[in-house]
XYZ file of C-alpha atoms in Angstrom:
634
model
C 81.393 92.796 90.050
C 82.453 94.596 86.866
C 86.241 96.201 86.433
C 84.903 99.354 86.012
C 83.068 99.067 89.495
C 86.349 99.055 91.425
C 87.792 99.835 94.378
C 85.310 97.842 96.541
C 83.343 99.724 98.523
C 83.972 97.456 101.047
C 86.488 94.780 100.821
C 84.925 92.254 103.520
C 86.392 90.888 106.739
C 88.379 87.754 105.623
C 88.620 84.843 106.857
C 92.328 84.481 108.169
C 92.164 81.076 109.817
C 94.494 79.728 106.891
C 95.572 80.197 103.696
C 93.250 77.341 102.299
C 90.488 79.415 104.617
C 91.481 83.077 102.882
C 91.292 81.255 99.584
C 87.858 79.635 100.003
C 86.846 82.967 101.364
C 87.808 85.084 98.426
C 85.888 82.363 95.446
C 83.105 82.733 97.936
C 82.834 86.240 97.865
C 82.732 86.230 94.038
C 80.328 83.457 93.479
C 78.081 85.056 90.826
C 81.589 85.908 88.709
C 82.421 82.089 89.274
C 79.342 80.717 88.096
C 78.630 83.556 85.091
C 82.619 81.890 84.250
C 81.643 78.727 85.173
C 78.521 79.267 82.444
C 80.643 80.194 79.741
C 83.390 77.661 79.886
C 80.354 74.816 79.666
C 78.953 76.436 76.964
C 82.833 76.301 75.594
C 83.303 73.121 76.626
C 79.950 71.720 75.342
C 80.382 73.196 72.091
C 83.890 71.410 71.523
C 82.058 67.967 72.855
C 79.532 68.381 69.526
C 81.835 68.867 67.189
C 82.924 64.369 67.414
C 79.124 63.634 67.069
C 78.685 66.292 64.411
C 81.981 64.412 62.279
C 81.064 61.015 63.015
C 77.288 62.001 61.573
C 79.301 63.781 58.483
C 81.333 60.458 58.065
C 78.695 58.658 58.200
C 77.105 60.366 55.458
C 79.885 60.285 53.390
C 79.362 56.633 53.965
C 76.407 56.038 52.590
C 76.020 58.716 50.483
C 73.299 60.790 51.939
C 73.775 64.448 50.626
C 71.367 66.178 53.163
C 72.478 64.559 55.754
C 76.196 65.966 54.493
C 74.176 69.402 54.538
C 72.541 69.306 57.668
C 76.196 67.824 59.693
C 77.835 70.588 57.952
C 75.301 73.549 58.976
C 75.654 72.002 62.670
C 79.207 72.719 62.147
C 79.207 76.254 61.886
C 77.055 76.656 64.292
C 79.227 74.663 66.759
C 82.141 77.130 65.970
C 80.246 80.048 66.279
C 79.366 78.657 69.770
C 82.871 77.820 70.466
C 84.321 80.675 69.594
C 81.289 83.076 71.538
C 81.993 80.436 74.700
C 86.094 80.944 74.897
C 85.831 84.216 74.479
C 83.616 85.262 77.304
C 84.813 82.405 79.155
C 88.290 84.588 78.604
C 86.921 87.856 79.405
C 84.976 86.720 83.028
C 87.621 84.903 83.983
C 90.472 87.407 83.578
C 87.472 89.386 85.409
C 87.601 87.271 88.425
C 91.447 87.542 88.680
C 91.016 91.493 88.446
C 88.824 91.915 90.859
C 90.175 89.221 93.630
C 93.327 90.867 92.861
C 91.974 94.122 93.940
C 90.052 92.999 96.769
C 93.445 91.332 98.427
C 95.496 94.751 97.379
C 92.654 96.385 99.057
C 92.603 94.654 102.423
C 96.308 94.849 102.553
C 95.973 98.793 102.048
C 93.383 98.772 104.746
C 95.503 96.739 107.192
C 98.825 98.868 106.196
C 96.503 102.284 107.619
C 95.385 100.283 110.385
C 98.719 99.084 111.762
C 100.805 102.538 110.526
C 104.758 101.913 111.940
C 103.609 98.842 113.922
C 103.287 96.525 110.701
C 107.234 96.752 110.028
C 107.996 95.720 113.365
C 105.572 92.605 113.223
C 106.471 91.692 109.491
C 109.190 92.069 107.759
C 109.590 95.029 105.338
C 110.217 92.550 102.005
C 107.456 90.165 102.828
C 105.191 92.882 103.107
C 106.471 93.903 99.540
C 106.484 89.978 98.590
C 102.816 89.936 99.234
C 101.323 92.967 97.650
C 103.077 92.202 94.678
C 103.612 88.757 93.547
C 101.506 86.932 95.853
C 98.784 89.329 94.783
C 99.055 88.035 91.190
C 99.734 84.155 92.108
C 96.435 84.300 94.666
C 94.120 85.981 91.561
C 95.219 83.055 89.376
C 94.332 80.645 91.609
C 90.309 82.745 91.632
C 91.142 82.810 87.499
C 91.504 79.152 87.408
C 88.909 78.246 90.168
C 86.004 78.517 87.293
C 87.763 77.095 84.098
C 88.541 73.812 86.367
C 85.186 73.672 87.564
C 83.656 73.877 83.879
C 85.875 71.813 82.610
C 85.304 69.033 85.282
C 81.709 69.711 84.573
C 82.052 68.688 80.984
C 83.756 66.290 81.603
C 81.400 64.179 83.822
C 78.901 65.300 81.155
C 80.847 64.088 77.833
C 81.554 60.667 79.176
C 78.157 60.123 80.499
C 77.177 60.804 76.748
C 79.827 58.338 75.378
C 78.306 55.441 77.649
C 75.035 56.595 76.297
C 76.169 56.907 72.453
C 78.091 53.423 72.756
C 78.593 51.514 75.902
C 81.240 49.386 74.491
C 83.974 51.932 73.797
C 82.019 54.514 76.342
C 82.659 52.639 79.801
C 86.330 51.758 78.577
C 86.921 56.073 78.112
C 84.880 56.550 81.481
C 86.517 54.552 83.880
C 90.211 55.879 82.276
C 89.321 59.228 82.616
C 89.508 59.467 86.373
C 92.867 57.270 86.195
C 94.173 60.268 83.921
C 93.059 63.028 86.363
C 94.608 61.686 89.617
C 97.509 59.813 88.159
C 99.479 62.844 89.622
C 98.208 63.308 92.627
C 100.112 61.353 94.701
C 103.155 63.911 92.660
C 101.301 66.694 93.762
C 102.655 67.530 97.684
C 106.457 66.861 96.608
C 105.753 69.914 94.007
C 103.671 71.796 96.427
C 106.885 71.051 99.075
C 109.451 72.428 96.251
C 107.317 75.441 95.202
C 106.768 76.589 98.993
C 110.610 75.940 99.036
C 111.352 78.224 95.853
C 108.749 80.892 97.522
C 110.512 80.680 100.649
C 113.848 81.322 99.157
C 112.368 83.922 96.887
C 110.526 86.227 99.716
C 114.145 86.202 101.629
C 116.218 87.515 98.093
C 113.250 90.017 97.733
C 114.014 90.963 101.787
C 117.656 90.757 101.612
C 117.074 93.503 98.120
C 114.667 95.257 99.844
C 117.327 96.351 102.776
C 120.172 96.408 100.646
C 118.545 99.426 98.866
C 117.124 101.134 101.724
C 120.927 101.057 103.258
C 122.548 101.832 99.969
C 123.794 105.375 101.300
C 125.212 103.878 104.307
C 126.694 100.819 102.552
C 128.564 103.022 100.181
C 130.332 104.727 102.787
C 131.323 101.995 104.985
C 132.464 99.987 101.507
C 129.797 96.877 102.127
C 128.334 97.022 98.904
C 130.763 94.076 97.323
C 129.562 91.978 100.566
C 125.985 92.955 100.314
C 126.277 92.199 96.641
C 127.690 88.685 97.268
C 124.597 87.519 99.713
C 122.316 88.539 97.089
C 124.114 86.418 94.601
C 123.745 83.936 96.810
C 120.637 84.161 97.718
C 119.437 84.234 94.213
C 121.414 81.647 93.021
C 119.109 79.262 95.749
C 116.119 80.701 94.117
C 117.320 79.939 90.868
C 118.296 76.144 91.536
C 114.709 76.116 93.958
C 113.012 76.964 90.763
C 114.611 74.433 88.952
C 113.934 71.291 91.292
C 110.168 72.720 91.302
C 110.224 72.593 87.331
C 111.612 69.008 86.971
C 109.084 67.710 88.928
C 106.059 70.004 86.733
C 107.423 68.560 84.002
C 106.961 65.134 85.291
C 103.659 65.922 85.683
C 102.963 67.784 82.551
C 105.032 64.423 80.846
C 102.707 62.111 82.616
C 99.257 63.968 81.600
C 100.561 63.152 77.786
C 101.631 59.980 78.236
C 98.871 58.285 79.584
C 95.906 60.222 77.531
C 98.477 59.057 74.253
C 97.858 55.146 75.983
C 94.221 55.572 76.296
C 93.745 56.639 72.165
C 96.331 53.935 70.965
C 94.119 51.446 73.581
C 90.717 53.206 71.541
C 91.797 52.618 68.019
C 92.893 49.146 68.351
C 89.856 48.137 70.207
C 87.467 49.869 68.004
C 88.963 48.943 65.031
C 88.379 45.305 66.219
C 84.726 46.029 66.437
C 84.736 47.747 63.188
C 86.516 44.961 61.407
C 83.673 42.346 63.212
C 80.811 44.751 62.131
C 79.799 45.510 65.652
C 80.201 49.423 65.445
C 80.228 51.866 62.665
C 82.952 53.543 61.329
C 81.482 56.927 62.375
C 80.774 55.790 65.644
C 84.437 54.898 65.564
C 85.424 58.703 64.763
C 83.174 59.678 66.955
C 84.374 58.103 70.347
C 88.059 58.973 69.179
C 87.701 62.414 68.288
C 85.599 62.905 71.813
C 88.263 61.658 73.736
C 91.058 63.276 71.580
C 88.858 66.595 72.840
C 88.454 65.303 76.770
C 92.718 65.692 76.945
C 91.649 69.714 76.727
C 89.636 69.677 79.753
C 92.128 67.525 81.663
C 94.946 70.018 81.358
C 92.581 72.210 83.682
C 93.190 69.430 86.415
C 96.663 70.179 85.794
C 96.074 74.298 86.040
C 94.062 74.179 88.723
C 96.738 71.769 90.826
C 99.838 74.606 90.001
C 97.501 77.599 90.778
C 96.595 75.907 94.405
C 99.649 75.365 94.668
C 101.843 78.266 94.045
C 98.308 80.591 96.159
C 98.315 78.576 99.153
C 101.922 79.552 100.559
C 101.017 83.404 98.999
C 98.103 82.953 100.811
C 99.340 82.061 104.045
C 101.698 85.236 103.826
C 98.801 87.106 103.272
C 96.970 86.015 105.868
C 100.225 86.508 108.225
C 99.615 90.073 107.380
C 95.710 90.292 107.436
C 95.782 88.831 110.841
C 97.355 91.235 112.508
C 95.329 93.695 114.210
C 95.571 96.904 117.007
C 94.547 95.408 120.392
C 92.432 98.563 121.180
C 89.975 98.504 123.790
C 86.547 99.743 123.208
C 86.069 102.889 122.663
C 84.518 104.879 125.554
C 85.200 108.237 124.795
C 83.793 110.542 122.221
C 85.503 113.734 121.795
C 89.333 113.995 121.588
C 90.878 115.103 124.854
C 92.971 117.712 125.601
C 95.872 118.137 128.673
C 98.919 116.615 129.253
C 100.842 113.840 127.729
C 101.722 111.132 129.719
C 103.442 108.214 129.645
C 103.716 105.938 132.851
C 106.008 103.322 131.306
C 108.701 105.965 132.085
C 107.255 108.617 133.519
C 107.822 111.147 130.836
C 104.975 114.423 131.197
C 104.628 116.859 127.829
C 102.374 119.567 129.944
C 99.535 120.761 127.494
C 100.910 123.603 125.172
C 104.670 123.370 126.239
C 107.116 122.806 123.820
C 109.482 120.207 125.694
C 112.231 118.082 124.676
C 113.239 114.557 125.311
C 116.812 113.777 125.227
C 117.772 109.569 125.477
C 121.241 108.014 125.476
C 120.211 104.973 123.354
C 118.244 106.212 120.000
C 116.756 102.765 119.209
C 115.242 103.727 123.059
C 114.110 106.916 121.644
C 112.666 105.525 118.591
C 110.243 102.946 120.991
C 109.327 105.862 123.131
C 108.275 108.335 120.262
C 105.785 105.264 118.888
C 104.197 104.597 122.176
C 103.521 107.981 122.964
C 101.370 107.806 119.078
C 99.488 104.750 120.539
C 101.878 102.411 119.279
C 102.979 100.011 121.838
C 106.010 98.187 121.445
C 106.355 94.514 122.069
C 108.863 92.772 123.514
C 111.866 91.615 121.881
C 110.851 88.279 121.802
C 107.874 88.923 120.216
C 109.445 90.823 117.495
C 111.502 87.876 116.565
C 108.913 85.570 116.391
C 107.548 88.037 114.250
C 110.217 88.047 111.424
C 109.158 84.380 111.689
C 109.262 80.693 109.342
C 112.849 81.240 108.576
C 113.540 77.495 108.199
C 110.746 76.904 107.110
C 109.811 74.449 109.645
C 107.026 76.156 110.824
C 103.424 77.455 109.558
C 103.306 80.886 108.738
C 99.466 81.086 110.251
C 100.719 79.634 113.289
C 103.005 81.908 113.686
C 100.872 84.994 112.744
C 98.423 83.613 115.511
C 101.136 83.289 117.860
C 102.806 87.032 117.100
C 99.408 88.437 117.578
C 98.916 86.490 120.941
C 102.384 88.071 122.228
C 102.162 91.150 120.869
C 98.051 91.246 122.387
C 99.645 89.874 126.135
C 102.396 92.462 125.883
C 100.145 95.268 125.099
C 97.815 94.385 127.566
C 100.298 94.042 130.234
C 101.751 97.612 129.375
C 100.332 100.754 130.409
C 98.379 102.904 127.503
C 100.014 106.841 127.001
C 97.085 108.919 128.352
C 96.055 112.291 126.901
C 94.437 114.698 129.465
C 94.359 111.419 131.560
C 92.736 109.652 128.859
C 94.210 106.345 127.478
C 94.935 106.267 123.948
C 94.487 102.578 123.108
C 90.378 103.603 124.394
C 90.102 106.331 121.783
C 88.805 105.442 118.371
C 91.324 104.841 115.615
C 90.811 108.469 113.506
C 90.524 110.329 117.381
C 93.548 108.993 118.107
C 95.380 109.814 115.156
C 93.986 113.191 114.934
C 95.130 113.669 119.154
C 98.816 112.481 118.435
C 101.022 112.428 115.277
C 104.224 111.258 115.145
C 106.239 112.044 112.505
C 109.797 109.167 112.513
C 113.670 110.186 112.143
C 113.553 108.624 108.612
C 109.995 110.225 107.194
C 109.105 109.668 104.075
C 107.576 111.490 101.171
C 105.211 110.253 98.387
C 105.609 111.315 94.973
C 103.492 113.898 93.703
C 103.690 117.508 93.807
C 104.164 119.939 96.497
C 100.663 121.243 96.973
C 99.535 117.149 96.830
C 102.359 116.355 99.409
C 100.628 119.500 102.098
C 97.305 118.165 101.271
C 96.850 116.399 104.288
C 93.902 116.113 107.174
C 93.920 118.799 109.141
C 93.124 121.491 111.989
C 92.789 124.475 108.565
C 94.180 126.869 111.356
C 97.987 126.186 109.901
C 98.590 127.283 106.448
C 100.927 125.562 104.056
C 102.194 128.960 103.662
C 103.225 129.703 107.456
C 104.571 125.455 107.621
C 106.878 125.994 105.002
C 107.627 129.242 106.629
C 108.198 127.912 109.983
C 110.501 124.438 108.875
C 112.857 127.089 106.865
C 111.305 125.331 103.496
C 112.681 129.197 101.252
C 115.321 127.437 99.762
C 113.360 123.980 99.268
C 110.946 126.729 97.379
C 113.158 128.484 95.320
C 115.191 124.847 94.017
C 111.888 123.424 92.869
C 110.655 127.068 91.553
C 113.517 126.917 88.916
C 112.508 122.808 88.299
C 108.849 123.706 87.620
C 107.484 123.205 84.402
C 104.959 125.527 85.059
C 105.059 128.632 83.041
C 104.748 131.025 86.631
C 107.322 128.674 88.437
C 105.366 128.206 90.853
C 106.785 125.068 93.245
C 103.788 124.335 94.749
C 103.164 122.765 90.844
C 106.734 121.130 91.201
C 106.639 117.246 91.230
C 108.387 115.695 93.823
C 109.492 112.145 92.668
C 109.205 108.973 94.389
C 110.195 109.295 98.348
C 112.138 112.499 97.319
C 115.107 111.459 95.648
C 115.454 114.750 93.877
C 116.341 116.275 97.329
C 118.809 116.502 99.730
C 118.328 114.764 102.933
C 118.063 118.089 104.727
C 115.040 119.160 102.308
C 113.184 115.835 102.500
C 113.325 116.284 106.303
C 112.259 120.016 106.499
C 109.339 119.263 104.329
C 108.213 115.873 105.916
C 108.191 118.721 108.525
C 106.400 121.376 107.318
C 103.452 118.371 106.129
C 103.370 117.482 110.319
C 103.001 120.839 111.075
C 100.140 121.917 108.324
C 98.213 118.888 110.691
C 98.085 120.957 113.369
C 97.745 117.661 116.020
C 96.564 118.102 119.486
C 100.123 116.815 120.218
C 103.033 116.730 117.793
C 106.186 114.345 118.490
C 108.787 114.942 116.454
C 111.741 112.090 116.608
C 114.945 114.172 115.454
C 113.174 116.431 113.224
C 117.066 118.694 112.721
C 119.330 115.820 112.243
C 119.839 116.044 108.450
C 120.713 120.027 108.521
C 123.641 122.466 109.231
C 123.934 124.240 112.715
C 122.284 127.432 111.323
C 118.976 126.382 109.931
C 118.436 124.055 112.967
C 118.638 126.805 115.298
C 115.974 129.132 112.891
C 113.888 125.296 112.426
C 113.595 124.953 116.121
C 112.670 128.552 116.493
C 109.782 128.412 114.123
C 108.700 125.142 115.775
C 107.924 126.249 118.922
C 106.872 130.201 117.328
C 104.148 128.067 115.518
C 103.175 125.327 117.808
C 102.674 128.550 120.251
C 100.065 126.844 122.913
C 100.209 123.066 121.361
C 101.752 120.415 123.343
C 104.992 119.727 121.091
C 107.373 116.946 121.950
C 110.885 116.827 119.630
C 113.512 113.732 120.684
C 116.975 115.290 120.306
C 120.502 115.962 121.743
C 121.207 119.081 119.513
C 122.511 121.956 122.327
C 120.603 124.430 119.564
C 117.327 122.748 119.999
C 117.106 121.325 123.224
C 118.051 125.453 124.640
C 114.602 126.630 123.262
C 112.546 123.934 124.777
C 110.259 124.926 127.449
C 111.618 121.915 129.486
C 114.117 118.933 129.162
C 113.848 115.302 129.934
C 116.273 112.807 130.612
C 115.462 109.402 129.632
C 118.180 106.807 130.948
C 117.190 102.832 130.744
C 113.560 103.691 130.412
C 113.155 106.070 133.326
C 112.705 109.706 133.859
C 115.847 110.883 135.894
C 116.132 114.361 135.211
C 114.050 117.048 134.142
C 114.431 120.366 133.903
C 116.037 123.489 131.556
C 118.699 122.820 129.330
C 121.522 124.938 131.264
C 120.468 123.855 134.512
C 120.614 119.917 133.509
C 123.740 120.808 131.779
C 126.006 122.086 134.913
C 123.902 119.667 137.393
C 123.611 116.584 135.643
C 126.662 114.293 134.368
C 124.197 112.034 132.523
C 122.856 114.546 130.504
C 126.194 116.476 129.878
C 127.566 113.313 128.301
C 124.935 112.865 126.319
C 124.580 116.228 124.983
C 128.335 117.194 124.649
C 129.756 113.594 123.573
C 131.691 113.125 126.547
C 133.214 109.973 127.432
C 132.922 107.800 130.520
C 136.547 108.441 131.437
C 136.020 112.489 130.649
C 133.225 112.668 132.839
C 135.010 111.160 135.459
C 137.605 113.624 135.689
C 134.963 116.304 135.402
C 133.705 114.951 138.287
C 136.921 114.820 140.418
C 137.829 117.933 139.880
C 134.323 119.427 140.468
C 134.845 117.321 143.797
C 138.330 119.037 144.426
C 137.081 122.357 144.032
C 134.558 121.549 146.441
C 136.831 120.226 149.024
C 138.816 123.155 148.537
C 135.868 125.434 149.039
C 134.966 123.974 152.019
C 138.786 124.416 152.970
C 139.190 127.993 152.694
C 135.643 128.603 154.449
C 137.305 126.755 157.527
C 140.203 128.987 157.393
C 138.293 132.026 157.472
C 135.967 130.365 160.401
C-alpha cells in the first residue's frame, strides 16, 4: 500500500477482541509493508555489521604491510556505506509508510463507525475520548506499526551478527552471544511498572482532554452563570496530574534507557580486557581484536530497537484498547427484510405518540432531556437505559478493562434495545430497514445542530429527494437575512453567498442563523419524515411565527414532526401531543388542549403548580355556580 493509494477502499473488519488483538490485526493487514521494511532495515543492519570485519581486515593490513589488501578493505568500504546509507534510507521511507497508512486505516474505521452510530456514539462514549482517540491515539497506535518492522530487523541482525562472531572467533564470540540476550531483557521485568505508569498518565490525560472538551462546548453558558474561574481551576488540576503522571512514567524510562547503557558499557570494558589478554598471549590477532569490539560497539544500535519497540507497545496498547472501546460498538439492527422504504404513519409504541402520514404535528414534553430521547428513537436510535449509559462513560478508576467494558456496554445497550419496541414507519419497524433506507425514511435534525465549515452551496449539498430546492429551503427557514450578511462577507466579485465560507461549526453566526440554516440543510433532504427537536428556539417571536409557517407551507403532504412549547408554533400544527412521563395523555389542537388540559397549559404558558391550582378552583367555582343558577331557574 503506497501513500498515494489512500483512503482504503476498504478498511477491513477489525479484530476488537483487545487492544493486543486490534494491534496484531492492523501489522497483519500490512504484512507486505512489514516485510518490504523489514528487508531494508537488514540490508541496513547488515551493512553496519561489515563495516568491523572490513576494519579489522584494513588493520590487519596495516599490520603486515600488505598494500592491496589496504586497497581491496578500503574499496569494501565504500561500498558498505553506499549500502548503508541506500538501506536507512528506504528503511526510513517504508517505515514512516507503514505508520501513514495504519494511521489512516484506524482514522478510517473510526469515520466509518462515527456514520454508523450517528448521535448514539456520544451517548455510549464520551465526547473527549472519542476526540482522545482519533487524535493522539491515532498517532501513538501508527508508531507502534512504525516500529513493528525496525525491531524485527534489528532482532534479525542481531541473531545473525553474533552467530557470525562465534563463527569468526569462538573465544570472544560465545562471551558477546550469551550477553546479548542478558542486555535485551535486563528490563523486562521494568517493563509492566512503566506500562502501569503510562496507562496511568493516558488515563489522566483522556479525562483533561474530556474535562477541555466540555468546558469549551459550555463556554457560552459558563460565561453567563460566572463558572469559568471554577471550570478553569479543575482543568488546572487536572493537568497538573497529567503533568506529575508524565513525570513518574519518565523516571522510570530513564531507568531503563540508563540501564541499556550501562550494561552494553560492562560488556566492552569485559571485551577489551579479555581480548587484550589473548592478544598479549598471541592467541588472537590484533584485527580480530578490532573486529569483535567494533561489532559489538555496532550490536548496542540494534538493541535500542528492543527499547523502541517496548515504549511503542506500550504507550499503543491502552490507545488501542480505547479504540477498540469505540470500534466495538455497533447498531443492534435486525436483518433486513424489507426492500423499499415505506411510507404511512409514524409510530412509536414506547409512548404511543402517532405522526399521521403528511400531517404536520407537534409534540410538546414537560421534561426536554425526555424530548431529546424521544426525537432519537423516533430516527431509529434507541435509547438505553440509564445504567447502561453510565457504564458507558466507563474505567474511571481505572480499575477496570476498557474492552471489558466496551463488551459489557454493548451487551446492555443490545438487551435494552431488544427489549424495547422499534418506531415503525407505515407499520414497518425501523431497526429491520437497512442502514441508508432508514436514514433516507427519517431524519432528525437535534436542538444543538451543527454546521461544518465550508461554504454555503457545500453546506446544502446534501443527499436528497431533488424535489426541494436550496432556493425554496432557504426561502422557507427565513434564511434572507442569513443571505444578505454573508452576501456583503463574500469575496466573490458578484457577492454571491452561496460562495460565502462558513467557518468551523458557524462561529461567524448568530445562534439564530446557525439554527435557521441547519434548517434549511434538513429541509433541502426532503425525508419521508422530518423531526425537528426545537427547530425556533434560538430566534425572536416574529421570524418563528414566518419559520413555522414555511415549515409546514413546504413540508405540504410530508409527515413533519417539530418538539416545541412555542404558542406560535405549536398553533399551526395540524395536531398536538402531550407527552407526560413517557405517555401520550393528550392529543389534540392547540386551543382546544389549551382551555381543556391543565398539563399542557402549564407547560405551554409557564404556569406554576400553585397557579394552576387556583385556575382550577376557580374554574370549579364557576362551575358550581353554574350549576347553581340553573337550579334556580328549574
Amino acid at each position: 500500500m503506497q501513500i498515494r493509494d489512500l483512503p482504503y477502499p476498504d478498511p477491513g473488519d477489525p479484530d476488537v477482541r483487545s487492544g493486543p488483538h486490534f494491534l496484531f490485526w492492523l501489522g497483519r493487514n500490512q504484512l507486505r509493508g512489514q516485510l518490504k521494511s523489514m528487508s531494508w532495515g537488514l540490508l541496513h543492519q547488515c551493512s553496519l555489521a561489515g563495516l568491523p570485519p572490513a576494519v579489522g581486515f584494513a588493520v590487519q593490513a596495516v599490520v603486515d604491510r600488505s598494500g592491496s589488501r589496504l586497497a581491496w578493505a578500503g574499496g569494501l568500504i565504500a561500498v558498505l556505506g553506499v549500502l548503508i546509507a541506500l538501506g536507512d534510507t528506504m528503511l526510513h521511507r517504508t517505515a514512516v509508510t507503514n505508520w501513514i497508512t495504519a494511521a489512516a486505516r484506524v482514522q478510517q474505521l473510526l469515520a466509518r463507525k462515527t456514520a454508523e452510530l450517528g448521535a448514539a456514539l456520544t451517548r455510549r462514549v464520551a465526547a473527549g475520548e472519542v476526540v482522545a482517540v482519533s487524535t493522539g491515539d491515532v498517532e501513538k497506535i501508527g508508531w507502534f506499526v512504525e516500529a513493528l518492522s525496525r525491531f524485527a530487523a534489528a532482532a534479525a541482525a542481531l541473531v545473525l551478527i553474533c552467530v557470525g562472531l562465534i563463527l569468526y572467533l569462538p573465544s570472544l564470540g560465545v562471551l558477546v552471544a550469551l550477553a546479548m540476550p542478558l542486555l535485551a531483557l535486563a528490563v523486562l521485568p521494568l517493563l509492566p511498572r512503566a506500562t502501569r505508569r503510562a496507562d496511568l498518565q493516558r488515563e489522566k490525560a483522556g479525562k483533561a482532554t474530556e474535562l477541555a472538551s466540555d468546558t469549551v462546548a459550555g463556554l457560552r453558558v459558563l460565561r453567563g452563570i460566572g463558572g469559568e474561574e471554577l471550570f478553569l481551576g479543575r482543568y488546572r488540576s487536572a493537568s497538573q496530574e497529567v503533568r506529575k503522571a508524565a513525570v513518574r512514567s519518565a523516571r522510570m524510562w530513564s531507568l531503563i534507557s540508563a540501564i541499556q547503557v550501562l550494561l552494553p558499557g560492562v560488556l566492552l570494558i569485559s571485551l577489551v580486557v579479555y581480548g587484550a589478554t589473548l592478544a598479549r598471549d598471541g592467541r588472537i590477532e590484533v584485527g580480530q581484536l578490532v573486529t569483535v569490539y567494533s561489532a559489538a560497539s555496532l550490536l548496542l544500535f540494534p538493541l535500542r530497537h528492543f527499547e523502541e519497540i517496548a515504549m511503542a507497545y506500550s504507550f499503543s496498547r491502552p490507545s488501542a484498547q480505547r479504540a477498540v472501546r469505540v470500534l466495538s460498538l455497533h447498531r443492534t439492527d435486525r436483518p433486513s427484510t424489507v426492500d423499499a422504504t415505506p411510507t404511512g404513519d409514524l409510530y412509536d409504541p414506547v409512548t404511543g405518540l402517532m405522526a399521521p402520514a403528511g400531517l404536520f404535528t407537534a409534540v410538546v414534553c414537560g421534561d426536554p432531556d425526555e424530548a431529546g430521547r424521544l426525537a432519537e428513537r423516533l430516527g431509529g436510535h434507541a435509547h438505553a437505559n440509564a445504567d447502561s449509559d453510565e457504564a458507558g462513560n466507563g474505567n474511571e478508576n481505572g480499575a477496570e478493562d476498557p474492552t471489558e467494558n466496551a463488551a459489557r456496554d454493548s451487551t446492555d445497550d443490545a438487551t435494552s434495545e431488544q427489549k424495547t419496541p422499534s418506531v415503525l414507519l407505515g407499520g414497518v419497524p425501523l431497526d429491520e430497514l437497512p442502514l441508508d433506507s432508514a436514514r433516507t425514511a427519517v431524519l432528525v435534525q437535534d436542538k444543538d445542530p451543527v454546521l461544518l465549515s465550508g461554504t454555503l452551496r457545500e453546506l446544502l449539498d446534501v443527499p436528497s429527494s431533488g424535489r426541494v430546492t436550496a432556493k425554496d429551503a432557504l426561502s422557507a427557514a427565513q434564511c434572507g437575512d442569513v443571505l444578505d450578511s454573508l452576501a456583503q462577507a463574500s469575496v466573490a466579485t458578484d457577492g454571491d453567498p452561496m460562495t460565502t465560507r462558513i467557518t468551523e461549526r458557524g462561529r461567524s453566526l448568530s445562534g439564530g442563523q446557525r439554527q435557521r440554516l441547519a434548517l434549511a440543510r434538513s429541509l433541502v433532504t426532503d425525508p419521508e419524515a422530518l423531526v425537528l427537536d426545537e427547530p425556533t428556539s434560538a430566534v425572536d417571536s416574529h421570524t418563528e411565527a414566518r419559520v413555522a409557517a414555511g415549515i409546514k407551507a413546504l413540508r405540504q403532504g410530508r409527515t413533519t414532526v417539530a418538539f416545541a412549547s412555542s404558542p406560535l408554533l405549536l398553533d399551526l400544527a395540524d395536531r398536538v401531543v402531550l407527552v407526560h412521563r413517557g405517555t401520550v395523555v393528550a392529543v389534540g389542537a392547540h386551543r382546544e388542549l389549551l382551555h381543556t388540559d391543565p398539563r399542557y397549559r402549564a407547560v405551554v404558558t409557564r404556569e406554576t403548580d400553585d397557579e394552576i391550582a387556583v385556575l382550577t378552583s376557580q374554574d370549579a367555582i364557576k362551575r358550581i355556580r353554574t350549576i347553581e343558577e340553573i337550579e334556580e331557574r328549574a
